[in-house]
Amino acid sequence: MGVIIGNRDFFPDKLVSEARADILELLEKLHIHPFILDDQETKLGGVETFQEATKCAELFKKHRDDIMGVLVVLPNFGDERGVAETLKLANLNVPVLVQGYPDDLGKLDVARRRDAWCGKISVCNNLYQFGIPYTITTDHVVHPSAPKFTEDLQQFTAVCRIVKGLRNARIGAIGARPGGFNTVRYSEKLLQRSGISVTTIDLSEILGRTEKLDAEASEVKARLEKIHAYAAVGKTPQHALHQIAKMDVVLNQFMEENVLDATAIQCWTSVQENYGCNVCTSMSMMSENMMPSACEVDVTGTLTMYAMQLASGSPSALVDWNNNYADDPEKCVLFHCGNWAKSFLPDIEISTAPILGTTVGEENTYGALSGRTPASPLTYGRISTDDPQGKIKAYIGEGHLTDDELNTFGNRAVSKIPDLQGLMQYICKNGFEHHVVMNASHTADILQEALGNYMGWDVYRHG
């Protein structure tokens, strides 16, 4: 993280030295590497004049590939131009957090006052004029030693992770979307404008490579061992496990060859009809290992999974807004047949997909997972390309997963969401997909800041 310590020369010099010590101590505690001017390069390492801004900008440019965000520290009023000029000259295009120190009520004399309350407004005003997006702390002024600031800084680092991750994201689209799923159409061109690249491959190429693999090959046996270690196999026959393992080898090779962060796969019905199993187990394993994978070639679905993963540091799952829960207006059933990461399924077992089996034969659907997600925090949301309006949009919100009774199959959960009926109205009226992403966290604030303020997308925050 780049660090700018603002200064104004008619305030006490020791305030800058104290702030530098405070911030470096906190960043070390949080394992954040700082890029900050040496206290000999400028007056106490602060930034006030254009010459000092130039020195700080040169430091940042030298470490452009390493800096994911910039922290602006105001121990006093600071020089609004010095901060803005540094960021303009460095041209990093990364998130910026602005912090200001609080004054001590007993130290408002000329020799000891800070005036950072006022200075922060001026710095933000200049950043706004310069067109530089920025984030502000929960409290207008806050000391670096306060727990609130630690929480703000940790949330800000998550924002930085999301922005850096999405602006360089590489997603694999494996196969054509199923014919009956217009809902997962998307615009590669709109995604590319935000730095998100999509690498496509025909499903026949994946199946062809898979068929050429010998079931006794060492890499297949190694994958088979990982599958047995990952989930109970239930009644899954050995030949189906070998098919799943071979597919898993090829999918991982494709990801490695193309340096992909995530995948969206044509999971049905071609795989079942032409190969004889489900790909859900492999998708679940990838998602659990922080390489999210979505069904039905839902590219923007897996992009949402990736964004939520970056926000929380935990796996995400693609789900259907599937059923009402009795007559409770704030509860609904989340479902897929299913490929959710193991983190969501403590009772995970490799099984079949009964609904899909009615058309392709249930014996051809081994590899689907069965399991119930227990109570946990819930962040839900969806990124979508709105082609008619030429924009990327999203909705996000928070709720909880519950332990309410649910007697069905597949991957399943019960969610409780405030004003769920209002959310469904918004989704339907604004043309969003039937797929949504869930994450076992409360990170909607982080996602809203990253996707809206820095990615520049239209974001609706429900509730």
Coordinates of C-alpha atoms in Angstrom, one line a residue:
M1 CA 0.0 0.0 0.0
G2 CA 1.2 3.5 -0.9
V3 CA 1.1 5.9 2.0
I4 CA 0.9 9.7 1.7
I5 CA 1.3 11.7 4.9
G6 CA -0.2 15.2 4.3
N7 CA 1.4 18.2 6.0
R8 CA 1.1 22.0 6.3
D9 CA 4.1 23.9 7.6
F10 CA 2.3 26.1 10.2
F11 CA 1.2 23.0 12.2
P12 CA 3.6 21.3 14.7
D13 CA 6.2 19.1 12.9
K14 CA 6.0 16.4 15.6
L15 CA 2.4 15.6 14.4
V16 CA 3.9 14.2 11.1
S17 CA 6.5 12.2 12.9
E18 CA 3.9 10.8 15.3
A19 CA 1.6 9.9 12.5
R20 CA 4.3 8.1 10.6
A21 CA 5.1 6.0 13.6
D22 CA 1.4 5.2 14.2
I23 CA 0.7 4.1 10.7
L24 CA 3.9 2.0 10.2
E25 CA 3.1 0.2 13.5
L26 CA -0.4 -0.6 12.4
L27 CA 0.5 -1.7 8.9
E28 CA 3.2 -4.0 10.3
K29 CA 0.6 -5.5 12.6
L30 CA -1.8 -6.1 9.7
H31 CA 1.0 -7.5 7.5
I32 CA 0.6 -4.7 4.9
H33 CA 3.8 -3.6 3.2
P34 CA 4.0 0.2 3.0
F35 CA 5.6 2.3 0.2
I36 CA 6.3 5.6 2.0
L37 CA 8.8 8.4 1.6
D38 CA 11.8 8.2 3.8
D39 CA 11.7 10.9 6.6
Q40 CA 14.9 12.3 5.1
E41 CA 13.6 12.6 1.5
T42 CA 11.1 15.3 2.4
K43 CA 10.3 17.2 5.6
L44 CA 9.7 14.3 8.0
G45 CA 8.5 12.2 5.0
G46 CA 5.4 14.3 4.6
V47 CA 4.0 15.7 1.4
E48 CA 3.1 19.4 1.0
T49 CA 4.8 21.0 -1.9
F50 CA 4.7 20.1 -5.6
Q51 CA 8.3 19.0 -5.4
E52 CA 7.5 16.6 -2.5
A53 CA 4.4 15.4 -4.5
T54 CA 6.8 14.6 -7.4
K55 CA 9.1 12.6 -5.2
C56 CA 6.2 10.6 -3.7
A57 CA 4.7 10.0 -7.1
E58 CA 8.1 8.7 -8.4
L59 CA 8.3 6.3 -5.5
F60 CA 4.8 5.0 -6.3
K61 CA 5.5 4.7 -10.0
K62 CA 8.6 2.6 -9.3
H63 CA 6.4 0.1 -7.4
R64 CA 3.3 0.4 -9.6
D65 CA 2.9 -3.4 -9.9
D66 CA 3.0 -3.9 -6.2
I67 CA 0.7 -1.1 -4.9
M68 CA -2.9 -2.2 -4.6
G69 CA -4.2 0.9 -2.8
V70 CA -3.1 4.2 -1.3
L71 CA -3.7 5.4 2.2
V72 CA -3.8 9.2 2.7
V73 CA -3.0 10.2 6.3
L74 CA -3.8 13.7 7.7
P75 CA -2.1 14.3 11.0
N76 CA -3.1 18.0 10.5
F77 CA -5.0 20.0 8.0
G78 CA -2.6 18.7 5.3
D79 CA -2.0 20.2 1.9
E80 CA -4.9 19.4 -0.4
R81 CA -2.9 20.0 -3.6
G82 CA 0.1 17.9 -2.4
V83 CA -2.2 14.9 -2.0
A84 CA -4.1 15.3 -5.2
E85 CA -0.9 16.1 -7.3
T86 CA 0.8 13.0 -5.9
L87 CA -2.0 10.7 -7.1
K88 CA -2.4 12.5 -10.4
L89 CA 1.3 12.2 -11.2
A90 CA 1.6 8.6 -10.0
N91 CA -1.5 7.7 -12.1
L92 CA -1.9 4.3 -10.3
N93 CA -5.6 4.0 -10.7
V94 CA -6.0 2.2 -7.4
P95 CA -8.4 2.7 -4.5
V96 CA -7.6 5.5 -2.1
L97 CA -8.5 5.7 1.6
V98 CA -8.5 9.1 3.3
Q99 CA -8.0 9.3 7.1
G100 CA -7.8 12.3 9.3
Y101 CA -6.7 12.6 12.9
P102 CA -9.1 13.8 15.6
D103 CA -8.2 16.8 17.8
D104 CA -7.9 16.6 21.5
L105 CA -10.4 18.9 23.1
G106 CA -7.8 20.1 25.6
K107 CA -5.2 20.8 22.8
L108 CA -6.8 23.4 20.5
D109 CA -4.2 26.0 21.1
V110 CA -2.0 27.2 18.2
A111 CA 0.9 25.0 19.2
R112 CA -1.1 21.7 19.3
R113 CA -4.2 21.8 17.1
R114 CA -4.6 19.6 14.0
D115 CA -7.7 20.8 12.1
A116 CA -7.7 17.5 10.1
W117 CA -11.5 17.6 10.4
C118 CA -11.5 20.5 8.0
G119 CA -8.5 19.4 6.0
K120 CA -10.1 16.1 5.1
I121 CA -13.0 17.9 3.5
S122 CA -10.5 19.9 1.4
V123 CA -8.5 16.9 0.3
C124 CA -11.7 15.1 -0.7
N125 CA -12.8 18.1 -2.6
N126 CA -9.6 18.2 -4.6
L127 CA -9.7 14.5 -5.3
Y128 CA -13.3 15.0 -6.6
Q129 CA -12.1 17.8 -8.8
F130 CA -9.3 15.7 -10.2
G131 CA -11.6 12.8 -10.9
I132 CA -9.9 10.5 -8.5
P133 CA -12.3 8.0 -6.8
Y134 CA -11.7 7.7 -3.0
T135 CA -13.0 6.0 0.1
I136 CA -13.6 7.6 3.5
T137 CA -13.5 6.2 7.0
T138 CA -16.6 5.4 8.9
D139 CA -16.0 8.2 11.4
H140 CA -14.9 11.5 9.8
V141 CA -11.8 11.6 11.9
V142 CA -10.3 8.6 13.7
H143 CA -7.0 7.8 15.3
P144 CA -5.0 4.9 13.7
S145 CA -5.0 3.1 17.1
A146 CA -8.8 3.0 17.2
P147 CA -10.4 -0.4 16.5
K148 CA -12.8 1.4 14.1
F149 CA -9.9 2.4 11.9
T150 CA -8.4 -1.1 11.9
E151 CA -11.8 -2.4 10.7
D152 CA -12.0 0.4 8.0
L153 CA -8.5 -0.4 6.8
Q154 CA -9.2 -4.2 6.6
Q155 CA -12.3 -3.5 4.6
F156 CA -10.3 -1.2 2.4
T157 CA -7.7 -3.9 1.7
A158 CA -10.6 -6.2 0.7
V159 CA -11.8 -3.4 -1.7
C160 CA -8.3 -3.3 -3.1
R161 CA -8.3 -7.1 -3.6
I162 CA -11.5 -7.0 -5.5
V163 CA -10.5 -4.1 -7.8
K164 CA -7.1 -5.6 -8.6
G165 CA -8.6 -9.0 -9.1
L166 CA -11.5 -7.9 -11.4
R167 CA -9.4 -5.6 -13.5
N168 CA -7.1 -8.5 -14.4
A169 CA -9.6 -11.4 -14.2
R170 CA -9.3 -14.2 -16.7
I171 CA -12.4 -16.5 -17.1
G172 CA -12.7 -19.7 -19.1
A173 CA -16.0 -20.3 -20.9
I174 CA -16.1 -24.0 -21.6
G175 CA -18.7 -25.0 -24.2
A176 CA -21.7 -23.1 -25.5
R177 CA -24.4 -22.0 -23.1
P178 CA -27.3 -24.6 -23.0
G179 CA -29.9 -23.7 -25.7
G180 CA -32.7 -23.2 -23.2
F181 CA -30.8 -20.6 -21.1
N182 CA -31.0 -17.2 -22.7
T183 CA -30.8 -15.9 -19.2
V184 CA -27.0 -16.5 -19.1
R185 CA -26.2 -14.4 -22.2
Y186 CA -23.5 -11.8 -21.6
S187 CA -21.3 -9.3 -23.4
E188 CA -17.6 -10.2 -23.6
K189 CA -17.0 -6.7 -25.0
L190 CA -18.5 -4.9 -22.0
L191 CA -16.4 -7.1 -19.7
Q192 CA -13.2 -6.5 -21.6
R193 CA -13.7 -2.7 -21.1
S194 CA -13.4 -3.4 -17.4
G195 CA -10.3 -5.5 -17.8
I196 CA -12.0 -8.9 -17.7
S197 CA -10.9 -11.3 -20.3
V198 CA -12.9 -14.4 -21.4
T199 CA -11.1 -17.4 -23.0
T200 CA -13.4 -19.8 -24.8
I201 CA -13.1 -23.4 -25.8
D202 CA -15.5 -25.8 -27.5
L203 CA -16.7 -28.6 -25.1
S204 CA -15.8 -31.2 -27.8
E205 CA -12.1 -30.3 -27.3
I206 CA -12.4 -30.9 -23.5
L207 CA -14.3 -34.2 -24.1
G208 CA -11.8 -35.3 -26.8
R209 CA -8.8 -34.7 -24.5
T210 CA -10.6 -36.5 -21.7
E211 CA -11.4 -39.6 -23.8
K212 CA -7.7 -39.9 -24.8
L213 CA -6.7 -40.2 -21.1
D214 CA -6.0 -43.7 -19.8
A215 CA -7.9 -44.4 -16.5
E216 CA -4.7 -45.9 -15.2
A217 CA -2.5 -42.8 -15.9
S218 CA -0.7 -41.4 -12.9
E219 CA -2.4 -38.0 -13.1
V220 CA -5.8 -39.7 -13.2
K221 CA -5.0 -41.9 -10.2
A222 CA -3.8 -38.8 -8.3
R223 CA -7.1 -37.0 -9.1
L224 CA -9.1 -40.0 -8.0
E225 CA -7.3 -40.0 -4.6
K226 CA -8.2 -36.3 -4.3
I227 CA -11.8 -37.0 -5.0
H228 CA -12.0 -39.7 -2.4
A229 CA -10.4 -37.3 0.1
Y230 CA -12.8 -34.5 -0.8
A231 CA -16.2 -36.2 -0.5
A232 CA -18.0 -39.4 0.4
V233 CA -18.6 -41.3 -2.9
G234 CA -21.9 -42.9 -1.8
K235 CA -23.2 -45.3 -4.4
T236 CA -21.1 -43.8 -7.2
P237 CA -19.7 -46.6 -9.4
Q238 CA -16.0 -46.9 -10.0
H239 CA -16.3 -46.2 -13.8
A240 CA -18.1 -42.9 -13.1
L241 CA -15.4 -41.9 -10.6
H242 CA -12.7 -42.5 -13.3
Q243 CA -14.7 -40.4 -15.7
I244 CA -14.9 -37.6 -13.2
A245 CA -11.2 -37.8 -12.4
K246 CA -10.2 -37.7 -16.1
M247 CA -12.4 -34.7 -16.7
D248 CA -10.9 -33.0 -13.6
V249 CA -7.4 -33.5 -15.0
V250 CA -8.3 -31.9 -18.4
L251 CA -10.1 -29.0 -16.8
N252 CA -7.2 -28.2 -14.5
Q253 CA -4.8 -28.4 -17.5
F254 CA -7.0 -26.0 -19.4
M255 CA -6.9 -23.5 -16.5
E256 CA -3.2 -23.8 -16.1
E257 CA -2.5 -23.4 -19.8
N258 CA -4.6 -20.2 -20.0
V259 CA -3.7 -18.8 -16.6
L260 CA -7.4 -18.6 -15.6
D261 CA -8.9 -17.4 -12.4
A262 CA -12.3 -19.0 -12.9
T263 CA -14.4 -21.1 -15.2
A264 CA -18.0 -21.3 -16.5
I265 CA -18.9 -24.7 -17.9
Q266 CA -21.6 -26.2 -20.1
C267 CA -22.5 -28.7 -17.4
W268 CA -25.5 -30.1 -19.1
T269 CA -26.8 -31.9 -21.1
S270 CA -23.9 -32.5 -23.5
V271 CA -21.6 -33.9 -20.9
Q272 CA -24.1 -36.4 -19.7
E273 CA -25.2 -37.5 -23.2
N274 CA -21.8 -37.7 -24.7
Y275 CA -19.6 -38.6 -21.8
G276 CA -21.9 -40.1 -19.2
C277 CA -21.4 -38.1 -15.9
N278 CA -21.8 -34.8 -14.2
V279 CA -19.0 -32.3 -13.9
C280 CA -20.3 -30.9 -10.6
T281 CA -17.6 -32.6 -8.4
S282 CA -14.8 -31.0 -10.3
M283 CA -16.5 -27.6 -10.2
S284 CA -17.0 -27.9 -6.5
M285 CA -13.3 -28.8 -5.9
M286 CA -12.2 -25.8 -8.0
S287 CA -14.5 -23.4 -6.1
E288 CA -13.3 -24.8 -2.8
N289 CA -9.7 -24.1 -3.9
M290 CA -10.6 -20.5 -4.7
M291 CA -10.9 -21.0 -8.5
P292 CA -14.7 -20.5 -8.8
S293 CA -16.6 -22.5 -11.3
A294 CA -20.2 -21.8 -12.4
C295 CA -22.9 -23.9 -14.2
E296 CA -24.5 -23.4 -17.6
V297 CA -21.6 -21.2 -18.9
D298 CA -22.8 -18.4 -16.6
V299 CA -19.7 -16.2 -17.1
T300 CA -21.0 -13.2 -15.1
G301 CA -22.2 -15.7 -12.5
T302 CA -18.6 -16.9 -12.0
L303 CA -17.4 -13.3 -12.1
T304 CA -19.7 -12.6 -9.2
M305 CA -18.4 -15.7 -7.3
Y306 CA -14.8 -14.4 -7.8
A307 CA -15.7 -10.9 -6.6
M308 CA -17.4 -12.2 -3.4
Q309 CA -14.4 -14.6 -2.9
L310 CA -12.0 -11.6 -3.0
A311 CA -14.2 -9.7 -0.6
S312 CA -14.5 -12.4 2.1
G313 CA -11.5 -14.7 1.5
S314 CA -13.9 -17.7 1.4
P315 CA -15.5 -19.7 -1.4
S316 CA -18.7 -18.6 -3.1
A317 CA -21.5 -20.7 -4.7
L318 CA -23.8 -20.1 -7.7
V319 CA -27.4 -20.9 -6.8
D320 CA -30.9 -20.6 -8.1
W321 CA -33.5 -18.4 -6.5
N322 CA -35.6 -21.6 -6.5
N323 CA -38.6 -21.9 -4.2
N324 CA -40.8 -20.1 -1.8
Y325 CA -40.4 -21.4 1.8
A326 CA -44.0 -22.2 2.9
D327 CA -45.8 -18.8 3.4
D328 CA -42.9 -16.9 4.9
P329 CA -42.4 -13.8 2.8
E330 CA -38.8 -13.3 3.9
K331 CA -37.6 -16.9 3.3
C332 CA -36.8 -18.8 0.1
V333 CA -35.0 -22.0 -0.9
L334 CA -31.7 -21.8 -2.7
F335 CA -30.9 -24.8 -4.8
H336 CA -28.6 -26.3 -7.4
C337 CA -28.2 -29.9 -8.6
G338 CA -25.2 -29.2 -7.5
N339 CA -21.7 -28.0 -7.5
W340 CA -21.3 -25.9 -4.4
A341 CA -18.0 -25.7 -2.7
K342 CA -17.4 -28.2 0.2
S343 CA -17.4 -25.2 2.6
F344 CA -21.2 -25.0 2.2
L345 CA -21.8 -28.8 2.5
P346 CA -20.6 -30.4 5.8
D347 CA -22.5 -33.6 4.8
I348 CA -21.2 -33.5 1.2
E349 CA -21.7 -36.7 -0.9
I350 CA -21.2 -37.5 -4.6
S351 CA -24.6 -38.5 -5.9
T352 CA -26.8 -38.1 -9.0
A353 CA -29.0 -35.3 -10.4
P354 CA -32.5 -36.7 -10.3
I355 CA -34.2 -33.9 -12.3
L356 CA -31.7 -34.0 -15.1
G357 CA -31.8 -37.8 -14.9
T358 CA -35.4 -37.7 -16.1
T359 CA -34.2 -36.7 -19.6
V360 CA -30.7 -38.1 -19.9
G361 CA -30.9 -41.1 -17.6
E362 CA -30.0 -40.8 -13.9
E363 CA -27.1 -43.3 -14.4
N364 CA -25.4 -40.6 -16.6
T365 CA -25.5 -38.0 -13.8
Y366 CA -23.1 -39.3 -11.2
G367 CA -20.9 -36.6 -10.1
A368 CA -23.6 -34.2 -8.9
L369 CA -23.3 -33.4 -5.2
S370 CA -25.8 -33.8 -2.4
G371 CA -25.7 -31.7 0.8
R372 CA -27.5 -29.2 3.0
T373 CA -26.0 -25.8 4.0
P374 CA -26.3 -25.0 7.7
A375 CA -27.1 -21.6 9.2
S376 CA -24.5 -18.9 8.5
P377 CA -24.2 -15.2 7.5
L378 CA -25.2 -14.6 3.9
T379 CA -24.1 -12.1 1.3
Y380 CA -25.9 -12.5 -2.0
G381 CA -25.6 -10.7 -5.3
R382 CA -25.2 -10.8 -9.0
I383 CA -23.1 -9.0 -11.6
S384 CA -24.7 -8.8 -15.1
T385 CA -24.0 -7.1 -18.4
D386 CA -26.9 -5.0 -19.6
D387 CA -26.3 -5.0 -23.3
P388 CA -29.2 -2.8 -24.4
Q389 CA -28.0 -0.1 -22.0
G390 CA -24.3 -0.7 -22.7
K391 CA -23.4 -1.1 -19.0
I392 CA -22.4 -3.5 -16.3
K393 CA -24.8 -3.6 -13.3
A394 CA -25.1 -5.5 -10.1
Y395 CA -27.3 -6.0 -7.0
I396 CA -26.0 -7.0 -3.6
G397 CA -27.4 -7.5 -0.1
E398 CA -27.1 -9.4 3.1
G399 CA -29.3 -11.9 5.1
H400 CA -28.8 -15.2 6.8
L401 CA -29.0 -18.9 5.9
T402 CA -31.1 -20.8 8.4
D403 CA -31.5 -24.3 9.8
D404 CA -35.2 -24.5 8.9
E405 CA -36.4 -27.9 7.8
L406 CA -36.0 -28.7 4.1
N407 CA -36.7 -32.2 2.7
T408 CA -35.3 -32.3 -0.8
F409 CA -32.2 -33.4 -2.7
G410 CA -29.2 -31.8 -4.4
N411 CA -27.4 -28.7 -2.9
R412 CA -29.9 -26.8 -0.8
A413 CA -30.2 -24.0 1.7
V414 CA -32.9 -21.8 3.2
S415 CA -32.3 -18.1 3.2
K416 CA -33.9 -15.3 5.2
I417 CA -33.6 -11.9 3.6
P418 CA -35.3 -8.7 4.8
D419 CA -37.8 -7.4 2.3
L420 CA -37.3 -10.4 0.0
Q421 CA -40.4 -9.6 -1.9
G422 CA -39.1 -6.2 -2.7
L423 CA -35.8 -7.7 -3.9
M424 CA -37.7 -10.1 -6.2
Q425 CA -39.6 -7.2 -7.6
Y426 CA -36.3 -5.4 -8.3
I427 CA -34.7 -8.5 -9.9
C428 CA -37.6 -9.1 -12.2
K429 CA -38.2 -5.5 -13.2
N430 CA -34.5 -5.0 -14.0
G431 CA -33.9 -8.1 -16.1
F432 CA -31.5 -10.0 -13.8
E433 CA -30.8 -13.7 -14.1
H434 CA -32.4 -16.5 -12.1
H435 CA -28.9 -17.3 -10.8
V436 CA -27.5 -15.6 -7.7
V437 CA -24.3 -16.0 -5.8
M438 CA -24.0 -16.6 -2.1
N439 CA -21.1 -16.2 0.2
A440 CA -21.0 -17.1 4.0
S441 CA -20.1 -13.6 5.1
H442 CA -21.4 -10.1 5.5
T443 CA -19.4 -8.2 2.9
A444 CA -22.0 -6.2 1.0
D445 CA -20.4 -2.8 2.1
I446 CA -17.1 -3.9 0.6
L447 CA -18.6 -5.1 -2.6
Q448 CA -20.7 -2.0 -3.0
E449 CA -17.6 0.2 -2.6
A450 CA -15.4 -1.8 -5.0
L451 CA -18.0 -2.4 -7.7
G452 CA -19.6 1.0 -7.7
N453 CA -17.0 3.5 -6.7
Y454 CA -14.0 1.9 -8.4
M455 CA -15.2 -0.4 -11.1
G456 CA -17.8 2.2 -12.1
W457 CA -20.7 -0.2 -12.4
D458 CA -24.3 0.5 -11.5
V459 CA -24.8 -1.1 -8.1
Y460 CA -28.1 -1.6 -6.2
R461 CA -27.7 -2.3 -2.5
H462 CA -30.9 -4.0 -1.2
G463 CA -32.0 -3.1 2.3

